[in-house]
Coordinates of C-alpha atoms in Angstrom, one line a residue:
M1 CA -0.1 0.0 0.0
K2 CA 1.3 3.3 -0.7
G3 CA 1.7 6.4 1.2
Y4 CA 4.4 8.9 3.4
A5 CA 4.8 8.6 6.9
M6 CA 2.6 12.1 8.3
A7 CA 4.0 11.0 12.0
G8 CA 5.7 8.4 14.5
V9 CA 4.8 9.3 17.6
R10 CA 5.8 7.4 21.5
W11 CA 4.1 7.7 24.4
Q12 CA 4.4 5.7 28.2
D13 CA 2.3 5.3 30.7
W14 CA 1.1 8.7 32.6
D15 CA 4.0 7.4 35.5
G16 CA 6.8 6.9 32.6
N17 CA 6.5 2.7 32.5
G18 CA 5.7 1.0 29.4
L19 CA 6.4 2.4 26.0
E20 CA 4.4 2.8 22.7
H21 CA 5.6 3.8 19.4
C22 CA 3.0 4.2 16.6
V23 CA 3.6 5.9 13.1
C24 CA 0.4 7.5 11.7
T25 CA 0.7 7.2 7.2
D26 CA -1.5 9.0 4.9
A27 CA -2.5 5.8 2.4
G28 CA -4.0 7.9 -0.1
E29 CA -7.5 7.0 0.7
G30 CA -7.3 7.6 4.3
L31 CA -5.3 7.2 7.3
I32 CA -3.1 4.1 8.9
L33 CA -2.0 3.7 12.6
E34 CA 0.5 1.2 12.9
G35 CA 2.0 0.8 16.3
V36 CA 3.2 -1.6 18.9
V37 CA 3.0 -1.0 22.8
A38 CA 4.4 -2.6 26.0
G39 CA 1.7 -2.1 28.3
T40 CA 1.6 -1.3 32.3
R41 CA -2.4 -0.3 31.8
H42 CA -3.9 -3.4 34.2
G43 CA -0.7 -5.3 34.1
A44 CA 2.1 -6.3 32.1
Y45 CA 1.2 -6.9 28.5
G46 CA 3.1 -6.2 24.7
G47 CA 0.3 -5.7 21.7
Y48 CA 0.4 -4.7 17.9
Y49 CA -2.1 -2.9 16.6
F50 CA -3.3 -1.8 12.8
V51 CA -5.9 0.4 12.2
R52 CA -7.3 1.8 8.2
T53 CA -9.6 4.1 7.3
D54 CA -11.1 6.0 4.4
S55 CA -11.1 9.7 2.9
A56 CA -13.2 10.5 5.8
F57 CA -11.3 8.7 8.5
R58 CA -14.1 6.4 9.0
T59 CA -12.4 2.8 10.6
R60 CA -12.6 0.4 8.1
E61 CA -10.7 -2.8 9.2
V62 CA -8.6 -3.4 12.5
H63 CA -6.4 -5.6 14.1
V64 CA -4.8 -6.1 17.5
R65 CA -2.7 -9.4 18.9
Y66 CA -1.9 -9.3 22.1
V67 CA 1.5 -11.2 23.0
D68 CA 1.1 -14.8 24.0
G69 CA -2.5 -13.6 23.7
P70 CA -5.5 -13.0 21.3
Y71 CA -5.7 -11.8 18.0
L72 CA -9.0 -9.8 16.7
H73 CA -9.4 -8.9 13.2
V74 CA -13.1 -6.5 12.7
E75 CA -14.0 -5.1 9.0
A76 CA -16.5 -2.0 8.7
D77 CA -18.4 -0.3 6.0
G78 CA -18.0 2.6 7.2
K79 CA -21.8 3.0 7.9
G80 CA -21.6 1.5 11.1
N81 CA -22.2 -2.1 10.1
W82 CA -19.0 -4.6 11.8
R83 CA -17.8 -7.9 11.0
D84 CA -15.7 -10.7 12.6
A85 CA -13.2 -11.3 9.8
L86 CA -11.7 -13.9 11.6
K87 CA -14.9 -16.1 12.0
D88 CA -16.8 -14.4 9.0
R89 CA -19.6 -13.2 10.8
P90 CA -21.5 -9.9 11.5
L91 CA -21.2 -8.2 14.9
P92 CA -25.0 -6.4 15.4
D93 CA -23.9 -5.9 18.6
L94 CA -21.5 -2.6 16.6
D95 CA -24.2 -1.5 14.8
G96 CA -24.3 2.4 14.7
C97 CA -20.7 2.1 15.2
I98 CA -18.2 4.2 12.8
D99 CA -14.9 4.9 15.2
V100 CA -12.9 2.1 16.9
D101 CA -11.1 2.8 20.2
I102 CA -8.3 0.5 21.1
G103 CA -7.4 1.0 25.1
I104 CA -3.6 0.2 24.4
T105 CA -3.3 3.3 22.6
P106 CA -4.1 7.2 22.4
A107 CA -3.7 7.3 18.9
T108 CA -7.6 5.9 17.9
N109 CA -8.0 9.3 19.8
T110 CA -7.3 11.1 16.3
L111 CA -10.2 8.9 14.3
P112 CA -13.2 10.6 15.8
I113 CA -11.4 14.3 16.0
K114 CA -10.5 14.7 12.4
R115 CA -14.1 12.8 11.3
L116 CA -16.1 15.4 12.7
K117 CA -13.9 18.2 12.7
L118 CA -15.5 20.6 15.1
Q119 CA -16.0 24.0 15.7
A120 CA -15.1 26.1 18.4
E121 CA -17.3 24.8 22.0
A122 CA -19.0 22.5 19.5
S123 CA -19.8 18.7 21.1
Q124 CA -20.9 14.7 18.9
D125 CA -22.0 12.2 21.1
I126 CA -20.7 8.8 19.3
T127 CA -20.7 5.7 19.8
A128 CA -17.1 3.9 19.3
A129 CA -16.0 0.5 18.7
Y130 CA -14.0 0.2 22.1
V131 CA -11.4 -2.8 21.9
P132 CA -10.3 -4.2 25.4
L133 CA -7.3 -4.3 27.1
L134 CA -6.4 -8.1 28.0
D135 CA -7.6 -8.1 31.7
Q136 CA -11.0 -6.8 30.5
I137 CA -11.3 -9.8 28.2
N138 CA -14.5 -11.1 29.0
G139 CA -15.3 -14.6 26.2
D140 CA -14.1 -13.9 22.7
F141 CA -11.7 -10.4 22.1
L142 CA -13.8 -8.6 19.9
P143 CA -14.9 -4.5 20.1
Q144 CA -18.1 -2.9 22.4
R145 CA -20.1 -0.5 22.2
A146 CA -18.8 2.3 24.2
E147 CA -20.5 6.1 24.8
Q148 CA -18.4 8.2 24.1
R149 CA -18.4 13.1 23.4
Y150 CA -16.4 14.9 21.9
T151 CA -15.8 18.5 22.5
C152 CA -14.5 20.9 20.7
L153 CA -12.7 23.6 22.9
T154 CA -9.7 25.2 20.6
P155 CA -10.6 23.9 16.8
E156 CA -7.3 22.1 16.0
R157 CA -6.1 21.4 18.8
R158 CA -7.3 20.9 22.4
Y159 CA -10.5 18.6 23.0
R160 CA -12.6 17.5 25.3
Y161 CA -12.6 14.2 25.4
E162 CA -15.9 11.8 27.3
G163 CA -16.0 8.3 28.0
L164 CA -19.7 8.2 28.4
F165 CA -19.2 4.4 29.5
R166 CA -17.3 4.6 32.6
A167 CA -17.4 8.0 33.6
F168 CA -14.2 8.6 32.4
T169 CA -13.7 12.8 31.2
A170 CA -9.7 14.3 30.3
E171 CA -8.9 17.1 28.3
L172 CA -6.4 16.7 25.3
E173 CA -4.2 18.8 23.3
I174 CA -3.5 17.3 20.1
D175 CA -0.6 17.8 17.7
E176 CA -0.6 19.5 13.4
T177 CA -1.3 15.6 12.2
G178 CA -4.1 15.3 14.7
L179 CA -2.3 12.7 17.4
V180 CA -2.6 13.5 21.4
L181 CA 0.5 14.9 22.5
D182 CA -0.6 14.0 26.3
Y183 CA -3.3 12.0 27.9
P184 CA -3.9 13.3 30.7
D185 CA -3.5 10.0 33.6
T186 CA -3.5 7.7 31.4
F187 CA -0.7 8.4 29.0
R188 CA 2.2 10.9 27.8
R189 CA 4.5 12.1 25.1
V190 CA 8.1 10.9 25.0
K191 CA 10.1 13.0 23.0
M192 CA 11.8 10.9 19.8
T193 CA 15.9 11.2 19.4
P194 CA 17.6 10.5 16.1

């Protein structure tokens, strides 16, 4: 797939543990987010993710793999219909979800921010397909519905994220590519050295 890297970034957890490396690529017809994580949220784990969107930043394909653990591959049509690509079955519990939210990374907050294009002080409620952390998996490793809200505080700079499904709020500052700089109490951007 042709494209060019828009940004390569790294995050650690808020306390400076673990490490994630993510590359955001403009694939010409959408974005690709791809990263590896040595995570510490809810226990130690290793993970890999790959997300592909269409040109309107609607999630179309997601892979998540935990090292020595479960693997997930789901696809979406951009209109809110999802399917489990591993078992070739529809996922009606995700009907209406346009965005994915992967628990091991702040990278996926980029997708609704870019897709919604909110003006100052505007808010939008969404339902995302939430990919759980390893210790949150109960049964099949599949995304779960998650009610969320995004509010634009400063266009193309600051947003309030509300995880309505878990009564969580964070103010996110983003960089020029739309990737989160710091996610208070959860993730902190790490300066990359050449």
